[in-house]
CSV table of C-alpha atoms in Angstrom, one decimal:
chain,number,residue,atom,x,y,z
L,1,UNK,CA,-47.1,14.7,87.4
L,2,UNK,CA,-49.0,16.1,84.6
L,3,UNK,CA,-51.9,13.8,83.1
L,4,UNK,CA,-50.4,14.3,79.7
L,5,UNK,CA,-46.9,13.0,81.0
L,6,UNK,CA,-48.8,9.6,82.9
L,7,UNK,CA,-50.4,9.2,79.6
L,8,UNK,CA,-47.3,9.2,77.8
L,9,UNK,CA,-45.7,6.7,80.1
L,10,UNK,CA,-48.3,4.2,79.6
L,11,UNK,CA,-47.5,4.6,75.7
L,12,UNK,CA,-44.1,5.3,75.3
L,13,UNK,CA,-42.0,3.7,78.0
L,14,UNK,CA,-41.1,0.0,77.3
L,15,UNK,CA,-38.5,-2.7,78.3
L,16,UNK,CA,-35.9,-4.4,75.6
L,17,UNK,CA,-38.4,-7.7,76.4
L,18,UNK,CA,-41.2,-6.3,74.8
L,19,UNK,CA,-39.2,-6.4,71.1
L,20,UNK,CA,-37.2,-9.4,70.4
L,21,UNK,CA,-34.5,-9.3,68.4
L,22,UNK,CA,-36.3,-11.3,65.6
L,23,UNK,CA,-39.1,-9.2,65.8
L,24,UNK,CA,-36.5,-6.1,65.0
L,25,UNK,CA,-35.1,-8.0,62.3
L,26,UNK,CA,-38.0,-8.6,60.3
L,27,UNK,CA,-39.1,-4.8,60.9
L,28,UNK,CA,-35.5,-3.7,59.3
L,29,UNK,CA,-35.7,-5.3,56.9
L,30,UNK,CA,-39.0,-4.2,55.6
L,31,UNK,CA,-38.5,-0.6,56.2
L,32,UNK,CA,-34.9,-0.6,54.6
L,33,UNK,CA,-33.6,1.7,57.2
L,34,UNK,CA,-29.9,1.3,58.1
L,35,UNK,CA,-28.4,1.8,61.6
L,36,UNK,CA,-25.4,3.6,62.4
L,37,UNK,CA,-24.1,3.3,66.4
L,38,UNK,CA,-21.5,5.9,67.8
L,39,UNK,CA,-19.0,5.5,70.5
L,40,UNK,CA,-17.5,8.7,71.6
L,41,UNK,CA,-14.5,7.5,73.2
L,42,UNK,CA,-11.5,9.6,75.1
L,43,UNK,CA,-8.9,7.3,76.8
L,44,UNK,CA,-11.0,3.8,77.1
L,45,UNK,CA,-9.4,1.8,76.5
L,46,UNK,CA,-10.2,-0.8,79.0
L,47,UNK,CA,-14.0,-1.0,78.0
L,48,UNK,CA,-14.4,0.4,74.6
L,49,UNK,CA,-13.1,-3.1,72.8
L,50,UNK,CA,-15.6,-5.5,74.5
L,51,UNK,CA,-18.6,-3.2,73.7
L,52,UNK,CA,-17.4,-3.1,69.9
L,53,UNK,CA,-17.0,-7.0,70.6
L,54,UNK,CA,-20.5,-7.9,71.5
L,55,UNK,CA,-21.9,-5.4,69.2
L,56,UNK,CA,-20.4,-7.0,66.2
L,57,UNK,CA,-21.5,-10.3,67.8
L,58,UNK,CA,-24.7,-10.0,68.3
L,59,UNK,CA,-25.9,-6.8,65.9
L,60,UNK,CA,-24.1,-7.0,62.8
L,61,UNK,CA,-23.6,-10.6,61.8
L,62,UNK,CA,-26.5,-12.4,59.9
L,63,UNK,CA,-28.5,-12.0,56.1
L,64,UNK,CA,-30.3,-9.0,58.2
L,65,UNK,CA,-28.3,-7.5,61.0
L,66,UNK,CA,-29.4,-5.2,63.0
L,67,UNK,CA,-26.6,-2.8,63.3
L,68,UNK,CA,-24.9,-2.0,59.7
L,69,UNK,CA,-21.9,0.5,60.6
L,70,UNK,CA,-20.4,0.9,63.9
L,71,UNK,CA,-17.9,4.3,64.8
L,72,UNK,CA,-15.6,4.8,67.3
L,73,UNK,CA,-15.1,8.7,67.3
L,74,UNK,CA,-11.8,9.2,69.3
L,75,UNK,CA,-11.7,12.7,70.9
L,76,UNK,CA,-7.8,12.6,71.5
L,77,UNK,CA,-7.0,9.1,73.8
L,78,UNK,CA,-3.7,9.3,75.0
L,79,UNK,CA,-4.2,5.4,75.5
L,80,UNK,CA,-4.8,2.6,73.0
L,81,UNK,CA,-8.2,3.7,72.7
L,82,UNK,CA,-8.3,3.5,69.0
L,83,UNK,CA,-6.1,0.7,68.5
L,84,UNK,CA,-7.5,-1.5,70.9
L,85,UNK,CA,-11.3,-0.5,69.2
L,86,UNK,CA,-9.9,-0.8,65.3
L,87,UNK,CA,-8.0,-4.3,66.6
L,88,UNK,CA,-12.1,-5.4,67.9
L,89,UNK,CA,-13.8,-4.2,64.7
L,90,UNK,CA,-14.8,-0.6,64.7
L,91,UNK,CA,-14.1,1.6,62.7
L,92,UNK,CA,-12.2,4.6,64.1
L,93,UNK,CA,-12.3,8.4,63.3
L,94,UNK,CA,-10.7,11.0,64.9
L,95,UNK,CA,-12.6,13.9,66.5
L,96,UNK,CA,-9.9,16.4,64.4
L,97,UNK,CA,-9.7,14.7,61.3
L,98,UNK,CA,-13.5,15.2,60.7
L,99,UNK,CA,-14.6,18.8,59.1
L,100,UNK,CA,-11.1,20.1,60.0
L,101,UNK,CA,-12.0,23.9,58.5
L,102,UNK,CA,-13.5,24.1,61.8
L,103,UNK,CA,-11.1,23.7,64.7
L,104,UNK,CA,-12.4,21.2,67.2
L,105,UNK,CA,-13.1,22.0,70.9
L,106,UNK,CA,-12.9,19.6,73.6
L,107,UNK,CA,-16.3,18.2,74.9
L,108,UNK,CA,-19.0,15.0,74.5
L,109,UNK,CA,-21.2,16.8,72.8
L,110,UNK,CA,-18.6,18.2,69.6
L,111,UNK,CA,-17.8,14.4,69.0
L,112,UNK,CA,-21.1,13.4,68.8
L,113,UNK,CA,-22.1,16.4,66.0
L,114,UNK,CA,-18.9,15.9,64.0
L,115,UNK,CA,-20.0,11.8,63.9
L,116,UNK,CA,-23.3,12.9,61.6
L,117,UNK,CA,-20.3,13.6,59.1
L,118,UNK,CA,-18.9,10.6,59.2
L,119,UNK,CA,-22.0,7.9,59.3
L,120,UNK,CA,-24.7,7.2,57.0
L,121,UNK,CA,-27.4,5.7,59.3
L,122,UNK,CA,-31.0,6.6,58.6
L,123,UNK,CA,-31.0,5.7,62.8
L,124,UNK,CA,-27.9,6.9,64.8
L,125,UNK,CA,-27.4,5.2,68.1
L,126,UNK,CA,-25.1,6.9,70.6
L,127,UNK,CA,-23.3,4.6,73.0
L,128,UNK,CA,-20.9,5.7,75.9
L,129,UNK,CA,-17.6,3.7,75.7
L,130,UNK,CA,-17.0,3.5,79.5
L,131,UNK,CA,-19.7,0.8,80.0
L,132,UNK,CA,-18.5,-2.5,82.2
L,133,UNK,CA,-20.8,-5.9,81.5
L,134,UNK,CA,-22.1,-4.5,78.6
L,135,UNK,CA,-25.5,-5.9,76.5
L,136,UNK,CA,-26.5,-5.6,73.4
L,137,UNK,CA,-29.6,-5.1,74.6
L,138,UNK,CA,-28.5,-1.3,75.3
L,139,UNK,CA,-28.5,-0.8,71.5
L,140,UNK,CA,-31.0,-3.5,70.7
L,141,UNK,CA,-33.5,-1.7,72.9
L,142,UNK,CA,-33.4,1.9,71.9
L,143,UNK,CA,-33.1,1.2,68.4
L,144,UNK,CA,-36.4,-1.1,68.6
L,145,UNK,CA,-39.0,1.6,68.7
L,146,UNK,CA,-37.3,3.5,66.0
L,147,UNK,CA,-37.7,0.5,63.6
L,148,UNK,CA,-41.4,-0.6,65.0
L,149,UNK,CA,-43.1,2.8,65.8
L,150,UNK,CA,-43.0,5.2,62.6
L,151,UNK,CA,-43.9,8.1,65.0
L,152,UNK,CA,-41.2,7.9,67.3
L,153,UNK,CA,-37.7,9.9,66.5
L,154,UNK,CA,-35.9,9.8,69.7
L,155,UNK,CA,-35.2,6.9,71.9
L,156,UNK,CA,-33.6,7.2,75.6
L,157,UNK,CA,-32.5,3.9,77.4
L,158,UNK,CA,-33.2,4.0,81.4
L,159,UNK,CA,-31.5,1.6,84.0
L,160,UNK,CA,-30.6,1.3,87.4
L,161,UNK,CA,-27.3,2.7,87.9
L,162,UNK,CA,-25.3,0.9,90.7
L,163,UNK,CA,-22.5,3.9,92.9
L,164,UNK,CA,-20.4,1.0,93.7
L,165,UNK,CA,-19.6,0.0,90.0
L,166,UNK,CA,-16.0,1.0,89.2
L,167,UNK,CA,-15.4,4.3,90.3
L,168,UNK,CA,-13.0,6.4,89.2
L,169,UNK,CA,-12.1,9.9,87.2
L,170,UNK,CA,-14.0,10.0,83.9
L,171,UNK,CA,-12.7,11.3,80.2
L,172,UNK,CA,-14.5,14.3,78.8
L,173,UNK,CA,-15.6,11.8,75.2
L,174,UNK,CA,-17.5,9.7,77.2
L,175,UNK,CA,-19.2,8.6,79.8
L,176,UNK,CA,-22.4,10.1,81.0
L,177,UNK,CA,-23.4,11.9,84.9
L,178,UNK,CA,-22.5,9.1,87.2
L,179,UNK,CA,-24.3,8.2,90.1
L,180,UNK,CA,-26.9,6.1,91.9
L,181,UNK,CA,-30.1,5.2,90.5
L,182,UNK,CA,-30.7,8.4,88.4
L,183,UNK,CA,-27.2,9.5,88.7
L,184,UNK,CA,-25.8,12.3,91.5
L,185,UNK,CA,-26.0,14.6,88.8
L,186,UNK,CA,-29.7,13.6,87.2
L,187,UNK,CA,-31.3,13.8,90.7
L,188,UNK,CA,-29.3,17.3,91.9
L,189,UNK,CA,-29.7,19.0,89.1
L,190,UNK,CA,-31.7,18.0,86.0
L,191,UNK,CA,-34.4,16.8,87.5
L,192,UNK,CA,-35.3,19.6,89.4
L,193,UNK,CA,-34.7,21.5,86.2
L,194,UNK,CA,-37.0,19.0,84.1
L,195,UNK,CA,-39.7,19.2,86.5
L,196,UNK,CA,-39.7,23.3,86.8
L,197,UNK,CA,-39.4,24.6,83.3
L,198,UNK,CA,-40.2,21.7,80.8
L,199,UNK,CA,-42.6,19.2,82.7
L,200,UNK,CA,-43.4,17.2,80.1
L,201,UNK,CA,-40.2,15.6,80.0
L,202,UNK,CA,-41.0,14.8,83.7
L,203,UNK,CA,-41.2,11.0,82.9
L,204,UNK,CA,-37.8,10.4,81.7
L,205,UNK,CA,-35.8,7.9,84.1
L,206,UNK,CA,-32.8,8.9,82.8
L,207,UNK,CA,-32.6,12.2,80.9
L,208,UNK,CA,-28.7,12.3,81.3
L,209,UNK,CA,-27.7,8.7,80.1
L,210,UNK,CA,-25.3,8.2,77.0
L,211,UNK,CA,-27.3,6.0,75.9
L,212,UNK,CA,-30.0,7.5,73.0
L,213,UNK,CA,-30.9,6.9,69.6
L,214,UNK,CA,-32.7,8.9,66.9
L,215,UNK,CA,-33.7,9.4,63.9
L,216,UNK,CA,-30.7,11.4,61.4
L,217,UNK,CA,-34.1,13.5,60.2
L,218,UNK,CA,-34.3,14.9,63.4
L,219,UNK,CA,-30.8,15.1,65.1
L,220,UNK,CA,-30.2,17.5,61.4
L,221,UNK,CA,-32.3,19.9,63.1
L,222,UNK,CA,-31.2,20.3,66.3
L,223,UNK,CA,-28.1,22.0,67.8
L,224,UNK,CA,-25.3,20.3,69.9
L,225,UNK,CA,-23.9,21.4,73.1
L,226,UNK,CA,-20.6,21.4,72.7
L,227,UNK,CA,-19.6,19.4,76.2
L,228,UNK,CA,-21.8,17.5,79.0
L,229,UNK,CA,-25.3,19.2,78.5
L,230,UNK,CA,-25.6,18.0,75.2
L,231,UNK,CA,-28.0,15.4,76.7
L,232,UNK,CA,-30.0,18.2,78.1
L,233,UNK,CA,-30.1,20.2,75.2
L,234,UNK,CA,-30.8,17.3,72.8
L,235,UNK,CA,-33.9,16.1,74.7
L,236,UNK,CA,-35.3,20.1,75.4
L,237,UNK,CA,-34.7,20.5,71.6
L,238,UNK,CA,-36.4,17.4,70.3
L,239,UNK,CA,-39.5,18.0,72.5
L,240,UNK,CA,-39.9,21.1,70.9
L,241,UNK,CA,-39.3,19.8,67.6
L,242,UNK,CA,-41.2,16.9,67.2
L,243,UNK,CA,-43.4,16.9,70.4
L,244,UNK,CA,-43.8,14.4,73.5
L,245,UNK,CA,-45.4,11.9,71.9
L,246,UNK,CA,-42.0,11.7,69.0
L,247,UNK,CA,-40.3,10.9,72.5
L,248,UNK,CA,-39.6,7.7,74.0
L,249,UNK,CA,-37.4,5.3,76.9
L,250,UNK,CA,-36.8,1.5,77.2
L,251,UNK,CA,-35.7,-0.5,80.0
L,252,UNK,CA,-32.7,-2.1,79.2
L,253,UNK,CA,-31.1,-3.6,82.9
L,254,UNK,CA,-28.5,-2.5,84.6
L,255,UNK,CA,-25.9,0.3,83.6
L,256,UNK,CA,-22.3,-0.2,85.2
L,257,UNK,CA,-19.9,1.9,84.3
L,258,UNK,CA,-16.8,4.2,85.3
L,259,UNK,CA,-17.7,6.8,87.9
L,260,UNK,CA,-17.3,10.6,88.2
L,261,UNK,CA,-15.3,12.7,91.5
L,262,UNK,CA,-16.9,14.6,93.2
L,263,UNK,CA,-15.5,17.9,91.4
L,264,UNK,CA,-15.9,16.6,88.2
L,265,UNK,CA,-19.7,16.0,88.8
L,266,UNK,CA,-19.7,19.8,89.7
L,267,UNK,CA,-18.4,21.0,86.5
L,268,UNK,CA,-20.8,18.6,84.7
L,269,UNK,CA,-23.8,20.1,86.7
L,270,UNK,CA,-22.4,23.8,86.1
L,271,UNK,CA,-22.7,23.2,81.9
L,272,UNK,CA,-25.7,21.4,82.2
L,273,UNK,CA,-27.6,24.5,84.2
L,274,UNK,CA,-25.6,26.7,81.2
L,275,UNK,CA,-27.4,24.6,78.6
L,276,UNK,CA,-30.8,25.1,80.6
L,277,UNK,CA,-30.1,28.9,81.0
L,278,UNK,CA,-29.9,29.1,77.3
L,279,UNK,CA,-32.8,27.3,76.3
L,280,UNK,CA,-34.7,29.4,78.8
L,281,UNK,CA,-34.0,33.1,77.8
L,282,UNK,CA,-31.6,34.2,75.3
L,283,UNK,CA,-30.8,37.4,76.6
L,284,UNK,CA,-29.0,38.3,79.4
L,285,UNK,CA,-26.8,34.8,80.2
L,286,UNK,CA,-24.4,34.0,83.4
L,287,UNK,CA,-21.1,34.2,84.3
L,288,UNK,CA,-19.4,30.8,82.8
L,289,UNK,CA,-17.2,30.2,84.8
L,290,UNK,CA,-17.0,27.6,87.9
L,291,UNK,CA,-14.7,28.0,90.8
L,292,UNK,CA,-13.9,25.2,93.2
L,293,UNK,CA,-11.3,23.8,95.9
L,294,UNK,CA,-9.1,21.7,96.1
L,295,UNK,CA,-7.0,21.3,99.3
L,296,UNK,CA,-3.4,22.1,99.2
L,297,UNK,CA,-0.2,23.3,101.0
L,298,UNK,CA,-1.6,26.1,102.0
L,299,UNK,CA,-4.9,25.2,102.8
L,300,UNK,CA,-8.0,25.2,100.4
L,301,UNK,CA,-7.0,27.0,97.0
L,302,UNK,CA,-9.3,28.1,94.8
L,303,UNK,CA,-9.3,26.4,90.9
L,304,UNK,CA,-11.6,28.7,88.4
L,305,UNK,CA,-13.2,26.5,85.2
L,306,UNK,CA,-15.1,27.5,82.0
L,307,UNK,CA,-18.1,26.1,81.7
L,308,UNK,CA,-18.8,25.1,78.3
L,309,UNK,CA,-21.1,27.7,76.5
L,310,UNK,CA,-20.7,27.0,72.7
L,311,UNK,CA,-23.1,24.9,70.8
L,312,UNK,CA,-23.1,23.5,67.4
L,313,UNK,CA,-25.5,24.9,64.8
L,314,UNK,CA,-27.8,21.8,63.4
L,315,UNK,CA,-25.5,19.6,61.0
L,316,UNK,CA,-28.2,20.0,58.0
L,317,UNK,CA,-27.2,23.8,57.7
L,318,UNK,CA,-23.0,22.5,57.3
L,319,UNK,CA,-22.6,23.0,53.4
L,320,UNK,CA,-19.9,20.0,53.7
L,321,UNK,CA,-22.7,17.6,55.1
L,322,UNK,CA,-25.3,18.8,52.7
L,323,UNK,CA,-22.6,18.4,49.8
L,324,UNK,CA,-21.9,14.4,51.3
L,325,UNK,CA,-25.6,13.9,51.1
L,326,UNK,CA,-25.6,15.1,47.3
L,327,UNK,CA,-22.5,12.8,46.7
């Protein structure tokens, strides 16, 4: 590991313990800032109601809380996603209904840009709505820094990640690379990338988790992956916006939460290598495409996917979010 990156590990990586909550308050409230937290959300509806539960709980009652506007973006639920989430407290958006001159296109990464649109936050906290057991702590922790250190823009939250916690096919609005510790996906495939071509983000735990917050100044400069590399791209981006030491992670516990296949995981890994290829070299780019098997009547038969390609330009050049900000 580089000397720069054990260095920055020393300074930048904490645990939720080292900021209590009152401690968080009292910073809030002197700086004036206001928090914003995001739940992309497709079809979860079995988790996405206690999360908005505790939050409200915990964050968002008292003369100072913590959290001051909580969104549920739904990305098309055919469950009572957005029921069960308005019935708990959030409020809900849908994916479509937000900057509808431009059609929508399935994927993480598109609900998370669009929801810049539709919060006010000076600090947006992005929450996956699959989590099981869930702490405030998750949001508690990542938003800490933000509010105590003046030089750091992006938080990431790093756990342990239990296999054996509720496995199970995963939506495309939330839910981040399942896995063991680091995550099947983390350890295959974005590590490896991390370490090779940008080093310094070496010291993340968890470079794939949902779990992230930052500051609105910078996520108005940076583009969006449309699908599963957004995390990637967002944390390749901001190191080259802001720098290293802009960067931070906090130790929040234990992340439980609904589990990938096997296949799935494979298209997640192909657009997360696309989002690296892109950030490498402009030029000459890869086939998009994935094809895998799947055994049928006839044997193994062959199923072809797109990998998702498109990204999001950065929201501060949209003339409708510059014209909100004006209003």
């Amino acid at each position: 590991m580089l000397e720069e990156v054990e260095n920055w590990l020393s300074r930048r990586s904490w645990s939720v313990t080292d900021r209590p909550r009152s401690r968080l308050v009292t910073a809030k409230r002197a700086s004036g800032a206001r928090v914003s937290v995001v739940l992309p959300a497709l079809d979860e509806q079995a988790t996405v109601g206690q999360i908005v539960t505790v939050i409200r709980e915990e964050l968002m009652r008292g003369p100072v809380p913590l959290v001051d506007e909580l969104v549920v973006v739904d990305s098309g639920s055919t469950d009572r996603t957005a029921e069960v989430a308005a019935a708990a407290g959030a409020r809900v958006v849908h994916r479509d209904s937000i900057l509808p001159r431009l059609p929508a296109v399935p994927g993480k990464g598109e609900v998370l840009w669009r929801s810049l649109l539709v919060t006010s936050g000076d600090i947006v906290c992005f929450v996956d709505a699959d989590l099981r057991e869930f702490s405030a702590d998750f949001v508690a922790g990542i938003v800490g820094p933000l509010l105590t250190e003046p030089e750091v823009q992006f938080v990431k939250a790093m756990y342990d990640r239990p296999l054996g916690a509720g496995a199970g096919p995963g939506g495309a609005g939330g839910g981040g690379a399942g896995g063991e510790q680091g995550g099947r996906v983390t350890e295959l495939m974005a590590r490896p990338l991390l370490n090779m071509h940008w080093p310094l983000l070496a010291g993340f735990v968890q470079p794939l988790g949902g779990e992230y917050a930052a500051r609105r100044s910078l996520l108005e400069r940076l583009p969006f992956p449309v699908g599963y590399g957004v995390e990637l791209g967002l944390l390749v981006d901001a190191l080259h916006t802001v720098g290293l030491d802009a960067l931070a992670q906090v130790d929040v516990g234990v992340r439980r939460h609904r589990h990938q296949d096997g296949r799935a995981l494979g298209r997640m890994a192909a657009a997360i290598y696309r989002t690296a290829q892109l950030r490498l070299a402009r030029g000459h780019l890869l086939r998009p495409e994935l094809t895998q098997f799947e055994r049928g009547e006839r044997g193994f038969e062959p199923r072809t996917y797109q990998v998702d390609t498109e990204e999001r330009p950065p929201i501060g050049g949209i003339a409708e979010y510059a014209a909100r900000r004006v209003a």
